[in-house]
Amino acid sequence: AQSVTQLDSQVPVFEEAPVELRCNYSSSVSVYLFWYVQYPNQGLQLLLKYLSGSTLVKGINGFEAEFNKSQTSFHLRKPSVHISDTAEYFCAVTVSYNTDKLIFGTGTRLQVFP
Amino acid sequence: GAVVSQHPSWVICKSGTSVKIECRSLDFQATTMFWYRQFPKQSLMLMATSNEGSKATYEQGVEKDKFLINHASLTLSTLTVTSAHPEDSSFYICSARTRRDPSYNEQFFGPGTRLTVL
């Protein structure tokens, strides 16, 4: 079975500072990896995804993530955050042969301070 | 494009009553929708897969008689929590599946419905 671990429940950071949100996964089969963002009172929005190919994937709003198979990680990064990036971020995984089954991490609350 | 709405966004009900939550795909057709449940500070847990015109598929441990799902059209799925109890209080999120990317089935999520059972 697959699982996702987001080690940090909250990440406080000052505006314009870099940030990394950590995600580790467990799976014995090939997986696809996703990062979603949830703003208050809104649905989950896809930030970026890794299906295959280049391990460095770029998403919306200046975010990027790197797939590291040996470390089973898919950390999300942004070189300079804005106040508007304050939100809940979810890492998710699905197996390549059944992409309907999304397994989510517990989420990381990114709080950006001025 | 690919907007999913949920109604209501917040509902409070008395213990023992039933509550219906709607999930609509506003600008696309979705033969498959999903219902998730999210407890505070926990991840989203898939409850069931809703297929248009057929019975829903429930995840292990989810009571199908308690959480009734109806997917009567290509744009609407409903989740009815029957005889609700305080332990059913939670955040319920739906998603609708599209096939815009041939590599995988992408899900678009609704804003969620917060259910509080008194």
Short mmCIF file of C-alpha atoms in Angstrom, two decimals:
data_model
loop_
_atom_site.label_atom_id
_atom_site.label_comp_id
_atom_site.label_asym_id
_atom_site.label_seq_id
_atom_site.Cartn_x
_atom_site.Cartn_y
_atom_site.Cartn_z
CA ALA A 1 0.00 0.00 0.00
CA GLN A 2 1.05 3.55 -0.61
CA SER A 3 1.44 6.23 2.03
CA VAL A 4 2.50 9.86 2.19
CA THR A 5 4.23 11.65 5.05
CA GLN A 6 4.40 15.38 5.42
CA LEU A 7 6.71 15.91 8.33
CA ASP A 8 5.89 19.54 8.98
CA SER A 9 2.36 20.41 10.02
CA GLN A 10 3.17 24.12 10.03
CA VAL A 11 5.88 26.17 8.36
CA PRO A 12 6.15 29.84 9.30
CA VAL A 13 8.28 32.01 7.04
CA PHE A 14 8.82 35.68 6.32
CA GLU A 15 7.83 37.20 3.02
CA GLU A 16 10.47 36.93 0.25
CA ALA A 17 12.26 34.12 2.06
CA PRO A 18 12.72 30.72 0.43
CA VAL A 19 10.65 27.79 1.60
CA GLU A 20 10.71 24.02 1.33
CA LEU A 21 7.78 21.81 2.25
CA ARG A 22 8.79 18.22 2.74
CA CYS A 23 7.00 15.14 1.42
CA ASN A 24 8.07 11.53 1.61
CA TYR A 25 6.17 8.61 0.19
CA SER A 26 6.16 4.87 0.49
CA SER A 27 5.33 2.56 -2.37
CA SER A 28 6.57 -0.67 -3.86
CA VAL A 29 5.33 0.21 -7.33
CA SER A 30 5.65 3.08 -9.75
CA VAL A 31 3.87 6.21 -8.57
CA TYR A 32 2.73 9.58 -9.75
CA LEU A 33 3.19 12.47 -7.31
CA PHE A 34 1.23 15.66 -6.81
CA TRP A 35 1.18 18.83 -4.77
CA TYR A 36 -2.11 20.56 -4.13
CA VAL A 37 -2.82 23.90 -2.46
CA GLN A 38 -5.95 24.72 -0.51
CA TYR A 39 -6.79 28.34 0.22
CA PRO A 40 -9.35 29.09 2.93
CA ASN A 41 -12.85 28.05 1.96
CA GLN A 42 -11.70 26.84 -1.44
CA GLY A 43 -11.16 23.49 -3.08
CA LEU A 44 -7.82 21.86 -3.68
CA GLN A 45 -5.93 23.27 -6.64
CA LEU A 46 -3.20 21.34 -8.42
CA LEU A 47 0.19 23.06 -8.07
CA LEU A 48 2.28 20.56 -9.98
CA LYS A 49 2.68 16.90 -10.75
CA TYR A 50 5.32 14.34 -11.56
CA LEU A 51 4.31 11.59 -13.96
CA SER A 52 7.59 10.75 -15.69
CA GLY A 53 10.60 12.35 -17.34
CA SER A 54 12.56 15.18 -15.74
CA THR A 55 12.66 14.86 -11.98
CA LEU A 56 12.44 18.62 -11.51
CA VAL A 57 8.94 19.79 -12.19
CA LYS A 58 7.73 23.35 -12.27
CA GLY A 59 4.24 24.35 -11.31
CA ILE A 60 2.08 27.38 -10.96
CA ASN A 61 2.81 30.41 -8.79
CA GLY A 62 6.57 29.90 -8.96
CA PHE A 63 6.62 26.56 -7.13
CA GLU A 64 8.77 23.62 -8.13
CA ALA A 65 9.38 20.14 -6.78
CA GLU A 66 12.00 17.50 -7.27
CA PHE A 67 11.30 13.80 -7.44
CA ASN A 68 14.01 11.82 -5.69
CA LYS A 69 13.42 8.12 -6.14
CA SER A 70 16.29 6.96 -3.94
CA GLN A 71 15.07 9.06 -1.04
CA THR A 72 11.40 8.55 -1.91
CA SER A 73 10.84 12.27 -1.60
CA PHE A 74 9.00 14.96 -3.50
CA HIS A 75 9.77 18.20 -1.69
CA LEU A 76 8.11 21.43 -2.75
CA ARG A 77 10.15 24.61 -3.00
CA LYS A 78 9.76 28.25 -3.77
CA PRO A 79 12.71 30.67 -3.81
CA SER A 80 10.73 33.69 -2.58
CA VAL A 81 7.31 33.48 -1.00
CA HIS A 82 4.54 36.04 -0.93
CA ILE A 83 1.86 36.75 1.63
CA SER A 84 -0.62 35.29 -0.84
CA ASP A 85 1.10 31.89 -0.61
CA THR A 86 -0.35 31.42 2.87
CA ALA A 87 -2.42 28.26 2.55
CA GLU A 88 -2.54 24.53 3.27
CA TYR A 89 -0.41 22.36 1.02
CA PHE A 90 -1.05 18.68 0.41
CA CYS A 91 1.25 16.13 -1.11
CA ALA A 92 -0.47 13.18 -2.79
CA VAL A 93 0.51 9.97 -4.53
CA THR A 94 -1.20 7.57 -6.85
CA VAL A 95 -0.06 4.41 -8.51
CA SER A 96 0.46 4.60 -12.22
CA TYR A 97 -1.95 1.76 -12.95
CA ASN A 98 -4.86 3.24 -11.00
CA THR A 99 -4.72 7.00 -11.00
CA ASP A 100 -8.19 7.30 -9.48
CA LYS A 101 -6.86 6.43 -6.03
CA LEU A 102 -5.20 9.52 -4.58
CA ILE A 103 -3.47 9.08 -1.23
CA PHE A 104 -2.96 12.36 0.59
CA GLY A 105 -0.55 13.49 3.26
CA THR A 106 -1.81 15.29 6.33
CA GLY A 107 -0.99 18.70 4.92
CA THR A 108 1.40 21.51 5.77
CA ARG A 109 0.16 24.92 6.77
CA LEU A 110 2.41 27.57 5.19
CA GLN A 111 2.11 30.87 7.02
CA VAL A 112 3.88 33.80 5.39
CA PHE A 113 4.52 36.83 7.60
CA PRO A 114 5.27 40.38 6.40
CA GLY B 1 -12.41 25.64 -16.83
CA ALA B 2 -13.01 22.49 -14.76
CA VAL B 3 -14.86 24.08 -11.85
CA VAL B 4 -16.54 21.97 -9.20
CA SER B 5 -19.03 23.39 -6.75
CA GLN B 6 -20.50 22.04 -3.54
CA HIS B 7 -23.67 22.98 -1.73
CA PRO B 8 -24.07 23.79 1.04
CA SER B 9 -20.70 25.05 2.17
CA TRP B 10 -21.68 24.72 5.84
CA VAL B 11 -24.51 22.82 7.47
CA ILE B 12 -25.52 22.28 11.07
CA CYS B 13 -28.08 19.63 11.90
CA LYS B 14 -29.53 17.79 14.84
CA SER B 15 -28.51 14.27 15.68
CA GLY B 16 -30.72 11.73 13.95
CA THR B 17 -31.54 13.84 10.92
CA SER B 18 -30.30 13.35 7.37
CA VAL B 19 -28.23 15.81 5.40
CA LYS B 20 -27.73 15.99 1.64
CA ILE B 21 -24.61 17.49 0.09
CA GLU B 22 -24.45 18.27 -3.63
CA CYS B 23 -21.40 18.19 -5.86
CA ARG B 24 -21.62 19.71 -9.33
CA SER B 25 -19.21 19.96 -12.22
CA LEU B 26 -20.06 23.36 -13.66
CA ASP B 27 -18.32 23.41 -17.02
CA PHE B 28 -17.57 19.80 -17.85
CA GLN B 29 -19.17 16.41 -17.69
CA ALA B 30 -17.91 13.94 -15.14
CA THR B 31 -18.83 10.29 -15.36
CA THR B 32 -16.91 9.72 -12.17
CA MET B 33 -16.86 11.76 -9.00
CA PHE B 34 -15.24 11.07 -5.67
CA TRP B 35 -16.20 11.83 -2.08
CA TYR B 36 -13.58 12.48 0.55
CA ARG B 37 -13.72 13.13 4.24
CA GLN B 38 -11.24 15.30 6.10
CA PHE B 39 -10.89 15.42 9.87
CA PRO B 40 -9.11 18.37 11.51
CA LYS B 41 -5.37 18.22 10.97
CA GLN B 42 -5.70 14.97 9.06
CA SER B 43 -5.46 14.06 5.43
CA LEU B 44 -8.28 13.60 2.98
CA MET B 45 -9.61 10.06 3.07
CA LEU B 46 -11.43 8.66 0.06
CA MET B 47 -14.90 7.48 1.07
CA ALA B 48 -16.39 6.37 -2.21
CA THR B 49 -16.28 6.59 -5.97
CA SER B 50 -19.49 7.77 -7.59
CA ASN B 51 -20.24 6.58 -11.12
CA GLU B 52 -22.96 8.10 -13.25
CA GLY B 53 -25.83 5.71 -13.73
CA SER B 54 -24.49 2.97 -11.47
CA LYS B 55 -23.90 2.17 -7.84
CA ALA B 56 -21.13 3.86 -5.95
CA THR B 57 -18.05 1.96 -4.88
CA TYR B 58 -17.26 2.40 -1.21
CA GLU B 59 -13.87 2.18 0.46
CA GLN B 60 -13.31 -0.36 3.16
CA GLY B 61 -14.81 0.72 6.45
CA VAL B 62 -17.29 3.19 4.97
CA GLU B 63 -20.92 2.35 5.71
CA LYS B 64 -22.80 2.49 2.44
CA ASP B 65 -26.18 2.59 4.19
CA LYS B 66 -25.10 5.61 6.17
CA PHE B 67 -23.47 7.53 3.37
CA LEU B 68 -25.81 7.29 0.41
CA ILE B 69 -24.40 8.40 -2.91
CA ASN B 70 -26.40 9.16 -6.01
CA HIS B 71 -24.87 10.17 -9.33
CA ALA B 72 -27.97 10.83 -11.38
CA SER B 73 -26.44 12.95 -14.11
CA LEU B 74 -23.09 13.73 -15.69
CA THR B 75 -22.78 16.90 -13.66
CA LEU B 76 -24.27 16.06 -10.29
CA SER B 77 -23.46 13.69 -7.46
CA THR B 78 -25.08 13.82 -4.04
CA LEU B 79 -23.95 12.49 -0.70
CA THR B 80 -26.63 11.95 1.92
CA VAL B 81 -25.54 11.39 5.50
CA THR B 82 -28.40 9.44 7.03
CA SER B 83 -29.27 9.54 10.72
CA ALA B 84 -26.32 11.79 11.37
CA HIS B 85 -24.51 11.65 14.70
CA PRO B 86 -21.89 13.96 16.20
CA GLU B 87 -19.10 11.63 15.09
CA ASP B 88 -20.15 12.29 11.48
CA SER B 89 -19.14 15.92 11.91
CA SER B 90 -16.39 16.53 9.42
CA PHE B 91 -15.34 18.33 6.26
CA TYR B 92 -16.63 16.56 3.16
CA ILE B 93 -14.93 17.25 -0.17
CA CYS B 94 -15.92 16.02 -3.58
CA SER B 95 -13.93 15.86 -6.78
CA ALA B 96 -14.81 15.22 -10.40
CA ARG B 97 -12.62 13.33 -12.80
CA THR B 98 -11.62 14.41 -16.29
CA ARG B 99 -9.36 12.95 -18.90
CA ARG B 100 -7.75 16.12 -20.25
CA ASP B 101 -4.32 14.58 -19.85
CA PRO B 102 -4.19 11.10 -21.43
CA SER B 103 -1.52 10.03 -18.95
CA TYR B 104 -3.75 10.02 -15.93
CA ASN B 105 -7.19 10.76 -14.55
CA GLU B 106 -7.10 14.30 -13.19
CA GLN B 107 -9.44 15.24 -10.38
CA PHE B 108 -10.86 18.70 -9.81
CA PHE B 109 -11.97 19.42 -6.28
CA GLY B 110 -14.92 21.22 -4.83
CA PRO B 111 -14.56 23.74 -1.97
CA GLY B 112 -15.87 21.31 0.61
CA THR B 113 -18.85 21.16 2.97
CA ARG B 114 -18.44 21.44 6.70
CA LEU B 115 -20.98 19.31 8.53
CA THR B 116 -21.62 19.84 12.23
CA VAL B 117 -24.00 17.47 13.97
CA LEU B 118 -25.30 18.63 17.33
#
